[in-house]
Amino acid sequence: MMIMIVLIAVPMLFGFYAQMRVSSAYNRNVQILSRGRITGREAAAAVMQSAGIRDVEIVQVPGQLTDHYDPSNKRLALSEQNYHGTSLAALGVAAHEAGHAIQHKVGYSMMKLRQTLVPATQISSGASQLLIIIGIVLGAQGLGGMFLMLGAAALAVICLFQLVTLPVEFDASNRAKAQLVNLGILDRDEMPGVNQTLDAAALTYVAAFVASLGSLLHIVLILMGSRRDE
């Protein structure tokens, strides 16, 4: 019982900590304007242009930290604050998304694997909780056990997707940090603010993986316990 509590409580606390940290880092560094006064959109365009990328559309999307790169449509989306902003946080996030565009162009293997897993992950995300709930209601043995096994398989797919996501995100941040300095967008003494923002954002992906892994191990322990009771 204690192990199961740990598998649920620890990931929840870790996830809460990660969200608090990214919010704190972003809110702090979004108030620090870069010396060059280059906007996030301009920074993303410069990073992509340096890599020979000229066919990716940069668009503004609503919300906060809704920034993302869409490889299917070759679209780099920046939230309003990062699209127009000239802060260290805005430039870091924008360059990070441009780093994903570079990954796409060069055929970065982990990004290709991640994209391959997207359809299965979307199905698993929609089905996992329902399968697990049905399994728990019916009981861990017999038909209920089968639903729990299917739920565990769905969670395993999600875990794999989130595990593959980690190197993709870390690599994009490393590319962003290097290019911001190499292109003269930021001076080296401005980089700590970018590092804080991107490192905190990366922690949220680690927290998501830990949460999914904890849920998967929880279900596995339930199944193992039911077999001992047979």
Short mmCIF file of C-alpha atoms in Angstrom, two decimals:
data_model
loop_
_atom_site.label_atom_id
_atom_site.label_comp_id
_atom_site.label_asym_id
_atom_site.label_seq_id
_atom_site.Cartn_x
_atom_site.Cartn_y
_atom_site.Cartn_z
CA MET A 1 0.00 0.00 0.00
CA MET A 2 2.84 2.39 0.88
CA ILE A 3 4.48 1.77 -2.50
CA MET A 4 1.24 2.57 -4.31
CA ILE A 5 0.85 5.81 -2.34
CA VAL A 6 4.40 6.79 -3.26
CA LEU A 7 3.78 6.02 -6.94
CA ILE A 8 0.81 8.39 -6.92
CA ALA A 9 1.91 11.11 -4.47
CA VAL A 10 5.51 11.61 -5.57
CA PRO A 11 4.72 12.22 -9.27
CA MET A 12 1.90 14.61 -8.29
CA LEU A 13 4.21 16.62 -6.03
CA PHE A 14 6.96 16.57 -8.66
CA GLY A 15 4.53 17.78 -11.31
CA PHE A 16 3.32 20.58 -9.04
CA TYR A 17 6.92 21.61 -8.35
CA ALA A 18 7.76 21.59 -12.06
CA GLN A 19 4.77 23.78 -12.92
CA MET A 20 5.60 26.22 -10.14
CA ARG A 21 9.21 26.39 -11.27
CA VAL A 22 8.44 27.04 -14.95
CA SER A 23 5.85 29.67 -14.00
CA SER A 24 8.32 31.38 -11.66
CA ALA A 25 11.20 31.28 -14.16
CA TYR A 26 9.09 32.54 -17.04
CA ASN A 27 7.39 35.31 -15.07
CA ARG A 28 10.76 36.50 -13.76
CA ASN A 29 12.59 36.51 -17.09
CA VAL A 30 9.71 37.84 -19.17
CA GLN A 31 10.26 41.10 -17.29
CA ILE A 32 13.96 41.30 -18.30
CA LEU A 33 14.23 42.90 -21.72
CA SER A 34 17.07 41.93 -24.04
CA ARG A 35 19.58 44.60 -24.99
CA GLY A 36 19.02 44.09 -28.70
CA ARG A 37 15.23 44.53 -28.41
CA ILE A 38 14.71 41.75 -30.98
CA THR A 39 11.24 40.23 -30.81
CA GLY A 40 10.55 36.54 -30.37
CA ARG A 41 9.30 36.34 -33.92
CA GLU A 42 12.47 37.94 -35.26
CA ALA A 43 14.64 35.64 -33.17
CA ALA A 44 12.84 32.52 -34.40
CA ALA A 45 13.13 33.72 -38.00
CA ALA A 46 16.85 34.45 -37.60
CA VAL A 47 17.58 31.05 -36.05
CA MET A 48 15.70 29.23 -38.82
CA GLN A 49 17.24 31.35 -41.57
CA SER A 50 20.73 30.55 -40.28
CA ALA A 51 19.88 26.88 -40.80
CA GLY A 52 18.57 27.51 -44.31
CA ILE A 53 14.91 27.20 -43.34
CA ARG A 54 12.67 29.55 -45.29
CA ASP A 55 9.47 27.55 -45.70
CA VAL A 56 8.22 27.59 -42.10
CA GLU A 57 5.39 29.99 -41.28
CA ILE A 58 5.59 31.87 -37.97
CA VAL A 59 2.16 32.60 -36.50
CA GLN A 60 0.75 34.08 -33.33
CA VAL A 61 -1.56 31.96 -31.16
CA PRO A 62 -3.63 32.88 -28.09
CA GLY A 63 -2.77 31.85 -24.56
CA GLN A 64 0.36 31.81 -22.42
CA LEU A 65 3.15 29.33 -23.12
CA THR A 66 1.10 27.78 -25.94
CA ASP A 67 4.17 27.95 -28.18
CA HIS A 68 4.86 24.92 -30.37
CA TYR A 69 6.23 23.73 -33.68
CA ASP A 70 3.95 21.82 -36.03
CA PRO A 71 6.13 19.68 -38.35
CA SER A 72 3.14 18.44 -40.36
CA ASN A 73 2.23 21.94 -41.54
CA LYS A 74 5.67 23.52 -41.08
CA ARG A 75 4.23 26.12 -38.76
CA LEU A 76 5.94 27.69 -35.76
CA ALA A 77 3.37 29.07 -33.33
CA LEU A 78 4.25 31.64 -30.67
CA SER A 79 1.99 32.97 -27.94
CA GLU A 80 1.34 36.72 -28.12
CA GLN A 81 3.72 37.53 -25.29
CA ASN A 82 6.56 35.66 -26.96
CA TYR A 83 5.69 36.66 -30.54
CA HIS A 84 5.95 40.40 -29.87
CA GLY A 85 8.05 40.29 -26.70
CA THR A 86 11.72 41.21 -26.48
CA SER A 87 12.37 39.62 -23.09
CA LEU A 88 14.91 36.92 -22.32
CA ALA A 89 12.05 34.47 -21.76
CA ALA A 90 10.40 35.33 -25.08
CA LEU A 91 13.64 34.94 -27.04
CA GLY A 92 14.47 31.67 -25.30
CA VAL A 93 11.08 30.11 -26.00
CA ALA A 94 11.01 31.35 -29.60
CA ALA A 95 14.51 30.05 -30.31
CA HIS A 96 13.58 26.73 -28.68
CA GLU A 97 10.68 26.27 -31.09
CA ALA A 98 13.00 27.22 -33.97
CA GLY A 99 15.28 24.47 -32.67
CA HIS A 100 12.47 22.00 -33.35
CA ALA A 101 12.23 23.32 -36.91
CA ILE A 102 15.95 22.67 -37.33
CA GLN A 103 15.50 19.14 -35.98
CA HIS A 104 12.81 18.60 -38.57
CA LYS A 105 14.98 19.89 -41.40
CA VAL A 106 18.04 17.78 -40.52
CA GLY A 107 15.95 14.68 -39.83
CA TYR A 108 16.81 14.37 -36.14
CA SER A 109 16.16 10.69 -35.39
CA MET A 110 14.42 11.11 -32.03
CA MET A 111 12.02 13.69 -33.47
CA LYS A 112 11.17 11.31 -36.33
CA LEU A 113 10.52 8.54 -33.81
CA ARG A 114 8.36 10.89 -31.73
CA GLN A 115 6.25 11.79 -34.75
CA THR A 116 5.84 8.10 -35.58
CA LEU A 117 4.45 7.51 -32.08
CA VAL A 118 1.94 10.39 -32.22
CA PRO A 119 -1.07 8.43 -33.65
CA ALA A 120 -0.69 5.55 -31.19
CA THR A 121 -0.19 8.01 -28.32
CA GLN A 122 -3.34 9.95 -29.20
CA ILE A 123 -5.37 6.74 -29.15
CA SER A 124 -3.74 5.59 -25.92
CA SER A 125 -4.31 8.95 -24.20
CA GLY A 126 -8.01 8.77 -24.94
CA ALA A 127 -8.41 5.11 -23.96
CA SER A 128 -6.06 4.51 -21.03
CA GLN A 129 -8.11 6.12 -18.23
CA LEU A 130 -11.38 4.59 -19.43
CA LEU A 131 -9.84 1.10 -19.63
CA ILE A 132 -8.33 1.43 -16.16
CA ILE A 133 -11.57 2.71 -14.60
CA ILE A 134 -13.53 -0.19 -16.12
CA GLY A 135 -10.88 -2.62 -14.91
CA ILE A 136 -10.99 -1.28 -11.35
CA VAL A 137 -14.81 -1.34 -11.27
CA LEU A 138 -14.93 -4.95 -12.51
CA GLY A 139 -12.08 -6.05 -10.27
CA ALA A 140 -8.49 -6.96 -11.04
CA GLN A 141 -9.31 -10.57 -11.88
CA GLY A 142 -11.02 -12.06 -14.91
CA LEU A 143 -12.53 -9.55 -17.33
CA GLY A 144 -11.48 -6.62 -15.14
CA GLY A 145 -7.89 -7.83 -15.26
CA MET A 146 -8.02 -7.85 -19.04
CA PHE A 147 -9.16 -4.21 -19.09
CA LEU A 148 -6.38 -3.32 -16.66
CA MET A 149 -3.82 -5.02 -18.90
CA LEU A 150 -5.11 -3.05 -21.88
CA GLY A 151 -4.94 0.12 -19.81
CA ALA A 152 -1.38 -0.72 -18.80
CA ALA A 153 -0.44 -1.26 -22.45
CA ALA A 154 -1.90 2.15 -23.31
CA LEU A 155 0.06 3.74 -20.47
CA ALA A 156 3.22 2.02 -21.72
CA VAL A 157 2.75 3.69 -25.12
CA ILE A 158 2.32 7.07 -23.41
CA CYS A 159 5.44 6.47 -21.30
CA LEU A 160 7.46 5.59 -24.39
CA PHE A 161 6.26 8.74 -26.16
CA GLN A 162 7.16 10.93 -23.19
CA LEU A 163 10.54 9.22 -22.81
CA VAL A 164 11.35 9.92 -26.47
CA THR A 165 10.15 13.50 -26.00
CA LEU A 166 12.87 14.21 -23.42
CA PRO A 167 15.90 14.17 -25.77
CA VAL A 168 13.86 16.05 -28.40
CA GLU A 169 13.18 18.89 -25.96
CA PHE A 170 16.69 18.95 -24.49
CA ASP A 171 18.25 19.00 -27.96
CA ALA A 172 15.99 21.84 -29.13
CA SER A 173 16.97 23.90 -26.09
CA ASN A 174 20.67 23.25 -26.68
CA ARG A 175 20.34 24.36 -30.30
CA ALA A 176 18.44 27.47 -29.19
CA LYS A 177 21.01 28.48 -26.58
CA ALA A 178 23.90 28.09 -29.01
CA GLN A 179 22.24 30.03 -31.82
CA LEU A 180 21.10 32.93 -29.66
CA VAL A 181 24.75 33.64 -28.83
CA ASN A 182 26.28 32.66 -32.19
CA LEU A 183 23.93 34.97 -34.10
CA GLY A 184 24.50 37.84 -31.69
CA ILE A 185 20.84 37.95 -30.65
CA LEU A 186 21.88 37.83 -27.00
CA ASP A 187 25.15 38.44 -25.18
CA ARG A 188 26.58 35.64 -23.08
CA ASP A 189 25.83 37.47 -19.85
CA GLU A 190 22.12 37.49 -20.81
CA MET A 191 21.97 33.72 -21.16
CA PRO A 192 21.31 32.81 -17.49
CA GLY A 193 17.74 34.11 -17.91
CA VAL A 194 17.26 31.97 -21.01
CA ASN A 195 18.79 28.95 -19.29
CA GLN A 196 16.47 29.33 -16.29
CA THR A 197 13.40 29.53 -18.52
CA LEU A 198 14.24 26.61 -20.81
CA ASP A 199 15.59 24.36 -18.05
CA ALA A 200 12.42 24.88 -16.02
CA ALA A 201 10.28 24.12 -19.07
CA ALA A 202 12.25 20.92 -19.68
CA LEU A 203 11.50 19.82 -16.12
CA THR A 204 7.77 19.73 -16.92
CA TYR A 205 8.45 17.04 -19.55
CA VAL A 206 10.41 15.03 -17.00
CA ALA A 207 7.52 15.39 -14.55
CA ALA A 208 5.01 14.19 -17.16
CA PHE A 209 7.12 11.09 -17.82
CA VAL A 210 7.49 10.36 -14.09
CA ALA A 211 3.72 10.72 -13.60
CA SER A 212 2.90 8.31 -16.44
CA LEU A 213 5.54 5.84 -15.27
CA GLY A 214 4.15 5.97 -11.73
CA SER A 215 0.64 5.26 -13.03
CA LEU A 216 1.92 2.37 -15.12
CA LEU A 217 3.79 0.81 -12.18
CA HIS A 218 0.69 1.27 -10.02
CA ILE A 219 -1.45 -0.75 -12.44
CA VAL A 220 1.27 -3.40 -12.78
CA LEU A 221 1.37 -3.82 -9.00
CA ILE A 222 -2.43 -4.20 -8.91
CA LEU A 223 -2.24 -6.92 -11.57
CA MET A 224 0.60 -8.69 -9.75
CA GLY A 225 -1.37 -8.57 -6.49
CA SER A 226 -4.47 -10.05 -8.15
CA ARG A 227 -2.44 -12.96 -9.51
CA ARG A 228 -1.06 -13.76 -6.06
CA ASP A 229 -4.64 -13.83 -4.74
CA GLU A 230 -5.80 -16.37 -7.34
#
